Short mmCIF file of C-alpha atoms in Angstrom, two decimals:
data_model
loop_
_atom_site.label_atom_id
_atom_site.label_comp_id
_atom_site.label_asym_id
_atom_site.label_seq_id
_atom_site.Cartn_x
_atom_site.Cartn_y
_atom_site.Cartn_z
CA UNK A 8 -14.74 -18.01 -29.80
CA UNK A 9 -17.55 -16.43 -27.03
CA UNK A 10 -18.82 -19.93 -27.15
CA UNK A 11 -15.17 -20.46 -24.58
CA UNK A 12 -15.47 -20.47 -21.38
CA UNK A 13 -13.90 -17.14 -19.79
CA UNK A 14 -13.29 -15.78 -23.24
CA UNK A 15 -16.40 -13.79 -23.68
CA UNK A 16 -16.05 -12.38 -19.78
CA UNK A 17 -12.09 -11.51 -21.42
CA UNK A 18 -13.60 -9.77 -24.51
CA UNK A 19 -16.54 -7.72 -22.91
CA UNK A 20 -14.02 -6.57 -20.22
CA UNK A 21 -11.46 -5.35 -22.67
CA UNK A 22 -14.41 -3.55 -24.77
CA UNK A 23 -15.34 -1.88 -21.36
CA UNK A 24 -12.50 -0.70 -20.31
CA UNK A 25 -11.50 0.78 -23.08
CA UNK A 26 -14.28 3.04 -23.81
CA UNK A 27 -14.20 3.61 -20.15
CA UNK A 28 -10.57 5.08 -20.75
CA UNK A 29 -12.25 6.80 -23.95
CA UNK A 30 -14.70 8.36 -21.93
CA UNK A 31 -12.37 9.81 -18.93
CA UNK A 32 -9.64 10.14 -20.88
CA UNK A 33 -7.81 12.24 -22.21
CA UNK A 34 -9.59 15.00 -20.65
CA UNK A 35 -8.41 17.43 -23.14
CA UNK A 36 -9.49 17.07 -26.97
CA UNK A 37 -7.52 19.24 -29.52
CA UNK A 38 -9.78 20.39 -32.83
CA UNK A 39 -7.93 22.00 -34.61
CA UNK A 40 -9.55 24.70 -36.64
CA UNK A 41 -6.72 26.23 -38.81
CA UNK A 42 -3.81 24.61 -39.57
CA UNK A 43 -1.08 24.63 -37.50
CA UNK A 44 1.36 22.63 -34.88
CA UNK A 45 -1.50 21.81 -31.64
CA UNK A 46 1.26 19.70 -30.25
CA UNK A 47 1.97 21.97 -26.93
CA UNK A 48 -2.04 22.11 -25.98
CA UNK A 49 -1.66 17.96 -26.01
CA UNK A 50 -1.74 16.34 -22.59
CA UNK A 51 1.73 14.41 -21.92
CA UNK A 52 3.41 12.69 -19.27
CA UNK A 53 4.13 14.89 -16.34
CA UNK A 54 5.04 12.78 -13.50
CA UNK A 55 5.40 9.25 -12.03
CA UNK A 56 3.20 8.13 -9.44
CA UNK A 57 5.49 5.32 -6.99
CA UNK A 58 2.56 3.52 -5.34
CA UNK A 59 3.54 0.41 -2.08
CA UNK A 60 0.91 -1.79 -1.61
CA UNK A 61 1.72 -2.60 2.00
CA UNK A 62 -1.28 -4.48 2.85
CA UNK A 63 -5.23 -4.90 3.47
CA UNK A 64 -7.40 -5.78 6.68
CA UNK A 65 -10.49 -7.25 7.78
CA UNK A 66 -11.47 -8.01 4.47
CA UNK A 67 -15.09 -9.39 3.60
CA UNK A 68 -14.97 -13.15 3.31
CA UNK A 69 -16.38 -14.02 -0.32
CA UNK A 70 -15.91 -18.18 0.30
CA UNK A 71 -18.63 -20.29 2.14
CA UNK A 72 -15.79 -22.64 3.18
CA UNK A 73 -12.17 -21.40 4.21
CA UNK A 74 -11.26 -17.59 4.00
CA UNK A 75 -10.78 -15.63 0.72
CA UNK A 76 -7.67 -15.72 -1.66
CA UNK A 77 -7.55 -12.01 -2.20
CA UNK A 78 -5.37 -10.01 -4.99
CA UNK A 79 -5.50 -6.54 -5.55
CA UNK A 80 -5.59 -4.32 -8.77
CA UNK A 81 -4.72 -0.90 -9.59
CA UNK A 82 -4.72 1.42 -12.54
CA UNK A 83 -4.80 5.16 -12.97
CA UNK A 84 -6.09 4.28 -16.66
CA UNK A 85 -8.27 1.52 -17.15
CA UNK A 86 -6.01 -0.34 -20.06
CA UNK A 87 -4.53 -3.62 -19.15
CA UNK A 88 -1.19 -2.91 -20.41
CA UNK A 89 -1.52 -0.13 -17.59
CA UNK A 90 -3.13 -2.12 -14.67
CA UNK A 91 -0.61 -3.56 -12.06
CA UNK A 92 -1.89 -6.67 -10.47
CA UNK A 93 -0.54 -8.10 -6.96
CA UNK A 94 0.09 -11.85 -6.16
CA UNK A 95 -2.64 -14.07 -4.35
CA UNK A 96 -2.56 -14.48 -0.99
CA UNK A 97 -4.34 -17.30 0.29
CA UNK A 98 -7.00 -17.93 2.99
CA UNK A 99 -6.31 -14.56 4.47
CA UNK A 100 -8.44 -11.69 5.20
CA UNK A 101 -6.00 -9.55 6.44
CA UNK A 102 -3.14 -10.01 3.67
CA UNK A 103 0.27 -8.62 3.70
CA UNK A 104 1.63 -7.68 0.09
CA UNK A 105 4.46 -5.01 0.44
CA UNK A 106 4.59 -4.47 -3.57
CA UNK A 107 5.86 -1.74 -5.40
CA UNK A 108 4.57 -0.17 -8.51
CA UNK A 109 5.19 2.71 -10.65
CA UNK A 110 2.85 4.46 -12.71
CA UNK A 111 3.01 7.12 -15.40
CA UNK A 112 0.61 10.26 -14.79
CA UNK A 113 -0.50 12.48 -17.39
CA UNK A 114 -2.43 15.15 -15.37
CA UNK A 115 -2.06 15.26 -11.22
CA UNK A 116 -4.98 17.54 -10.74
CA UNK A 117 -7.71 15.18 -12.34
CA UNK A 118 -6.38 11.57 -12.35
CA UNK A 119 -7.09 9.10 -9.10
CA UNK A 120 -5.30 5.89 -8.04
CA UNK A 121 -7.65 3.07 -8.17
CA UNK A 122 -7.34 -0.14 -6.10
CA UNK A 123 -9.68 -3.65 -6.34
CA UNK A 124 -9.44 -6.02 -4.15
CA UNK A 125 -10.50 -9.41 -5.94
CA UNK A 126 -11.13 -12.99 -4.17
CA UNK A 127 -8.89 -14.86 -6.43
CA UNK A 128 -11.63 -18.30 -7.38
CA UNK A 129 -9.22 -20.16 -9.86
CA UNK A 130 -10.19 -21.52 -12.98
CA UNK A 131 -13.69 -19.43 -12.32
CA UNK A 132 -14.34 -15.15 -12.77
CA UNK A 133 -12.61 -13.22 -9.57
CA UNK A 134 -15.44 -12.20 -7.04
CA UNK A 135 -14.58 -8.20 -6.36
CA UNK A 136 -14.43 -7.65 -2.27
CA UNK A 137 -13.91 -4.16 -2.30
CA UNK A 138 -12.27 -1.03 -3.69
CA UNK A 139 -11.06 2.41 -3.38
CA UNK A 140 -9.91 5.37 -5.00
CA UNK A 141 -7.47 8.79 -4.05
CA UNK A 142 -7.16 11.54 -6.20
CA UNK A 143 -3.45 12.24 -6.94
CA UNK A 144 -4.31 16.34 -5.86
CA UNK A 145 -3.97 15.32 -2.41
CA UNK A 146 -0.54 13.65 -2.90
CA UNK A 147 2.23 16.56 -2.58
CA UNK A 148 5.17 16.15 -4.30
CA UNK A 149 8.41 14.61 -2.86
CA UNK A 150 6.09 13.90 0.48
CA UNK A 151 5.12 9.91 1.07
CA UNK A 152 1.64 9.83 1.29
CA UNK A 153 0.77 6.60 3.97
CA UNK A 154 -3.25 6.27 3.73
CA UNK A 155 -5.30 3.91 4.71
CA UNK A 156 -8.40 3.19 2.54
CA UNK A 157 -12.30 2.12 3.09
CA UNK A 158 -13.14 -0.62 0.51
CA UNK A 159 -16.96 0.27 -1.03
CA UNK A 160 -18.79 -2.27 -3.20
CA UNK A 161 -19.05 0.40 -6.16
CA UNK A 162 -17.18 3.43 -6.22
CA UNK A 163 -20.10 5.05 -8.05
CA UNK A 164 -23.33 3.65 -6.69
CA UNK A 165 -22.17 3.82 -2.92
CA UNK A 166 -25.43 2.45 -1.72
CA UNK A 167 -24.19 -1.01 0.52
CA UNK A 168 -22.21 0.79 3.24
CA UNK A 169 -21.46 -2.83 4.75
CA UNK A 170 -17.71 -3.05 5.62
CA UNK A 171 -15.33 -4.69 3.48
CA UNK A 172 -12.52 -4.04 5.08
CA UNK A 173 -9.40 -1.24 4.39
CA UNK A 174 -6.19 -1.46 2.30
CA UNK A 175 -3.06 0.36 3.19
CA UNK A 176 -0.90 2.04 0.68
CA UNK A 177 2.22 4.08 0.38
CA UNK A 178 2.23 7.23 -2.09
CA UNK A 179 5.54 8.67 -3.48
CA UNK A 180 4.37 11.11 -6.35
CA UNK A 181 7.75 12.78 -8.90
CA UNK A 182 6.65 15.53 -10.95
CA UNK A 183 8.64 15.42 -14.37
CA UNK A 184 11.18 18.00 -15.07
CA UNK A 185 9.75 20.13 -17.66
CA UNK A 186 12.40 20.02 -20.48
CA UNK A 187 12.07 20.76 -24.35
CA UNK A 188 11.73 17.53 -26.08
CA UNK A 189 13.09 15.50 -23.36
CA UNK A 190 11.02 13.76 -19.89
CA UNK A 191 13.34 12.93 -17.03
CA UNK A 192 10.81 11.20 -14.80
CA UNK A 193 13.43 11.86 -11.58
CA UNK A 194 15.34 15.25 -11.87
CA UNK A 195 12.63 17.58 -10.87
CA UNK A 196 13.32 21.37 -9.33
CA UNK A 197 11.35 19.35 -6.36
CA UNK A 198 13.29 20.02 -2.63
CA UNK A 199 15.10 16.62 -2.75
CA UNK A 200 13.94 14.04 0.58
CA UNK A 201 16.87 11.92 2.39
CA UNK A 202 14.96 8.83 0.80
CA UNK A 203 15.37 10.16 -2.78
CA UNK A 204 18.90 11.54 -1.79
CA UNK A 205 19.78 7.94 -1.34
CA UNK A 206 18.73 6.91 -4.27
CA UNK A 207 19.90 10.20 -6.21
CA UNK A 208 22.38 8.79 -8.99
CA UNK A 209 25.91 10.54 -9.74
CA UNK A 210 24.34 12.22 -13.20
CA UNK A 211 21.99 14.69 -11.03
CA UNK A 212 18.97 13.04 -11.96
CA UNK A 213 17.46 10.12 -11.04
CA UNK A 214 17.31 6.67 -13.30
CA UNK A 215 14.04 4.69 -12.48
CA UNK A 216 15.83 1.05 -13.25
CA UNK A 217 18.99 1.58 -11.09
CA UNK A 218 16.65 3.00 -8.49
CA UNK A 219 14.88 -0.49 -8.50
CA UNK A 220 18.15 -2.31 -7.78
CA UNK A 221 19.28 0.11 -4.76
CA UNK A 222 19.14 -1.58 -1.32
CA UNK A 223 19.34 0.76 2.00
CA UNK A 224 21.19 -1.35 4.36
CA UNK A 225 21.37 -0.12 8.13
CA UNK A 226 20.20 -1.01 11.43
CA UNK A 227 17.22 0.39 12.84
CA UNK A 228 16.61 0.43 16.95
CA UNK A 229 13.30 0.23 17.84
CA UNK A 230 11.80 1.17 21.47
CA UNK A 231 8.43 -0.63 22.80
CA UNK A 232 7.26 1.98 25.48
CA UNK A 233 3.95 1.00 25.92
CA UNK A 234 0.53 -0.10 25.24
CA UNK A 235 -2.78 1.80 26.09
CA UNK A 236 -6.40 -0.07 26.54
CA UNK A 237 -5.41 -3.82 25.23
CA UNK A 238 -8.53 -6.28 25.91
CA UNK A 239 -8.62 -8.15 28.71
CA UNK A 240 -7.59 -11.73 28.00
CA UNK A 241 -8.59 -13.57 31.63
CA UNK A 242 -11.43 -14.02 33.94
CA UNK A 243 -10.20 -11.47 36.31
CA UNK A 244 -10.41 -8.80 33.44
CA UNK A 245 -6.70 -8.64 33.19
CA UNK A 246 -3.80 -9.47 30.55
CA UNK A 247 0.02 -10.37 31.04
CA UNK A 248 0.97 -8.71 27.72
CA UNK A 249 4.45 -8.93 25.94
CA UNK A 250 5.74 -7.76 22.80
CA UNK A 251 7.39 -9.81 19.82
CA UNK A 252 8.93 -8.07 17.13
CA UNK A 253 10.98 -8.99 14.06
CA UNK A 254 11.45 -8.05 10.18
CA UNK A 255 9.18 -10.11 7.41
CA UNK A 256 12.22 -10.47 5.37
CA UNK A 257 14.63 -11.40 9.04
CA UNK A 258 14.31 -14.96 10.97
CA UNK A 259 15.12 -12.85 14.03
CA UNK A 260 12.69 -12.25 16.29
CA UNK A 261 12.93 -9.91 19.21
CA UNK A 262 10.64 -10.17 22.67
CA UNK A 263 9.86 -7.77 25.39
CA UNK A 264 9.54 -8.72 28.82
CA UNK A 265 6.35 -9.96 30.51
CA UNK A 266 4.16 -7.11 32.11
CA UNK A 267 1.51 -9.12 34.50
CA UNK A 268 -1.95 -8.08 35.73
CA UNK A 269 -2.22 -5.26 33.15
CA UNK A 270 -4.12 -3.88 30.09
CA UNK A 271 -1.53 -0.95 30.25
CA UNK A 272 1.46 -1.91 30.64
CA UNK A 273 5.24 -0.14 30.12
CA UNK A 274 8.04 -1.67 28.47
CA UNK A 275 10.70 0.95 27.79
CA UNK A 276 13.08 -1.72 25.88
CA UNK A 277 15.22 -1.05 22.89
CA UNK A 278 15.84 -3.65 20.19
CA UNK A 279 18.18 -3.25 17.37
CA UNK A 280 17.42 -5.11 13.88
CA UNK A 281 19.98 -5.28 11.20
CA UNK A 282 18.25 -4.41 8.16
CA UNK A 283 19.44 -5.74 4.56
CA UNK A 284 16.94 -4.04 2.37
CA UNK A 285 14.98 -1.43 4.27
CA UNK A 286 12.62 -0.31 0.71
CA UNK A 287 11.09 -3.63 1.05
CA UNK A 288 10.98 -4.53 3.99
CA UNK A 289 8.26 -4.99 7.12
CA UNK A 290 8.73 -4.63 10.68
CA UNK A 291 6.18 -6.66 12.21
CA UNK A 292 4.85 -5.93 15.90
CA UNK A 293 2.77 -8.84 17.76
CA UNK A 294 1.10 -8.28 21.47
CA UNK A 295 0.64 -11.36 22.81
CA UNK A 296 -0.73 -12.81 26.39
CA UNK A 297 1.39 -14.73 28.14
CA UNK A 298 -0.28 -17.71 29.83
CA UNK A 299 1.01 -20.50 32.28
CA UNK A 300 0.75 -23.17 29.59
CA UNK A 301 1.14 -20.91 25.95
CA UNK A 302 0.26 -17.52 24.80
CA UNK A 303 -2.82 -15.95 23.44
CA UNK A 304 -2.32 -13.52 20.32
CA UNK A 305 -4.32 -10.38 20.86
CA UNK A 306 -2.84 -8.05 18.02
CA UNK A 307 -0.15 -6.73 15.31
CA UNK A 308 1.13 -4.07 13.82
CA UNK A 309 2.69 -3.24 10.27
CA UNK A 310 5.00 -0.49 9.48
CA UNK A 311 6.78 -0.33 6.70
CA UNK A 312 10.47 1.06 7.08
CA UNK A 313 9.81 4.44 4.72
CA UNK A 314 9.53 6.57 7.42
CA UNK A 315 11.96 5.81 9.23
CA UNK A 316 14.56 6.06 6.25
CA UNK A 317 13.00 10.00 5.17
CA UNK A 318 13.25 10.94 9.10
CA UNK A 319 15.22 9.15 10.60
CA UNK A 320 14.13 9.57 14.65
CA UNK A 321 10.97 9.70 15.29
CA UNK A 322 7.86 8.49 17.92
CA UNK A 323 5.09 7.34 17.19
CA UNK A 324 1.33 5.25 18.34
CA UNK A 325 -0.28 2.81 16.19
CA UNK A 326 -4.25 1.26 16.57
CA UNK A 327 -3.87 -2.60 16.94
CA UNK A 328 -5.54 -4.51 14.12
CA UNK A 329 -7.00 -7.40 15.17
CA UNK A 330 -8.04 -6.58 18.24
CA UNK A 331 -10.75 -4.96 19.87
CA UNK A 332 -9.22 -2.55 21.44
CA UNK A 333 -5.43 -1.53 22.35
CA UNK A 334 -2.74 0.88 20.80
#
């Protein structure tokens, strides 16, 4: 059966990451040395670790012709039937996922989130881009964690420090309520947040597959005050910026006035979205230069809606991706 293409790659990787797990996990081993119930010294389940993968940027190109089709791939344990994998996004080096995955921790203060970026090659072996790692100690509780991580060749042997490019994720970590013989993944002695109020069900505890199925519905005003530093775009060292803003999931999209002869210029407008499912959801902010005959795209942003829904108000400055400068 190694004689199959792909089959032997399937079969060594399975072999590896098992003993991997082996190796690094569990952490604890129980001998016992008189008889007796060792049950309670046993690592178990004590939380759930809600991880968005919002999206990645400036991602290494793996293809001699075109862009890369990257995926991603996470795991806290190395086991397949524990590793969440993303969809492809084609011929894009700065992909946009905004996919949600939950997974089961067994201890907080030695277990890290892994994420591997992968150029997806078809019928052939995935060429790895990147990856990255957080340990779930820095994630408190009840708090969404927004990071942004450096992709490395090899987590282990960091020796190419060439840049691969970052990937953005969301962190939402639930300690389990400590109960005998029972695990209720969301009714923790945690201070409750207004997200996880919303999704709070009427038992006093939380159920993970209704919570999948609730949609926060709203509408969220936005204000564009300004922009600081955005690259010049003409010969006389100048841009007419404007902003264009709208939801991945809307078809409306929203526009600021024109601003000429600037690379700072001030907005001050308001825009109001109506939002049908704000957990899943994108607002998407474009600068653009505004020429006689088009427009020149300088740079985006990405926010997811998260914040906005634990917070409510609040202000905010964000780096432009994509371009050289600006924020």
């Amino acid at each position: 059966m190694t004689a199959i293409p792909g089959i032997s790659d399937a079969i060594e990787g399975t072999i590896r990451d098992t003993i991997e797990d082996t190796l690094t996990w569990p952490n604890r081993i129980i001998v016992p040395i008189v008889p007796g119930d060792y049950s309670d010294l046993e690592l178990k389940p004590v939380g759930l670790l809600e991880v968005k993968l919002v999206e990645a940027r400036d991602l290494k190109n793996k293809d001699l012709v075109g862009k890369s089709d990257p995926f991603a791939v996470l795991y806290i344990r190395p086991l397949s039937a524990k590793t969440k994998k993303s969809k492809t996004i084609n011929n894009d080096l700065n992909p946009i996922w905004n996919e949600h995955y939950e997974f089961v921790v067994e201890d907080s203060s030695t277990q890290h989130l892994t994420v591997k970026i992968y150029d997806d090659e078809g019928l052939q072996p995935s060429e790895i881009i990147g990856c990255a790692r957080v340990d779930l100690s820095d994630v408190m509780p009840g708090k969404v964690k927004d990071v942004w991580l450096e992709l490395v060749k090899d987590l282990e042997i960091q020796r190419d420090k060439k840049p691969r490019g970052q990937v953005h994720l969301e962190l939402l970590y639930y300690p389990f309520e400590k109960q005998e013989g029972v695990s209720n993944p969301f009714a923790g002695q945690i201070q409750l947040t207004s997200l996880e109020k919303v999704l709070k069900t009427e038992s006093n505890g939380y159920d993970v597959n209704q919570r999948k199925n609730v949609i926060t519905r709203g509408v969220l005003s936005v204000t564009v005050i300004s922009a600081e530093d955005i690259p010049a775009m003409d010969v006389m060292g100048k841009a007419d910026p404007f902003v264009v803003l709208y939801l991945k999931k809307g078809e409306t999209k929203k526009k600021t006035r024109v601003v000429t002869e600037t690379l700072n210029p001030i907005w001050n407008q308001t825009f109001d979205f109506v939002v049908e499912d704000a957990l899943h959801d994108l607002l998407i902010v474009e600068v653009w230069d505004h020429d006689t005959f088009g427009k020149d795209y300088i740079g985006r942003c990405i926010l997811t809606l998260t914040r906005a829904i634990l917070e409510g108000e609040f202000q905010d400055t964000y780096v432009l991706q994509g371009a050289k400068s600006g924020k």
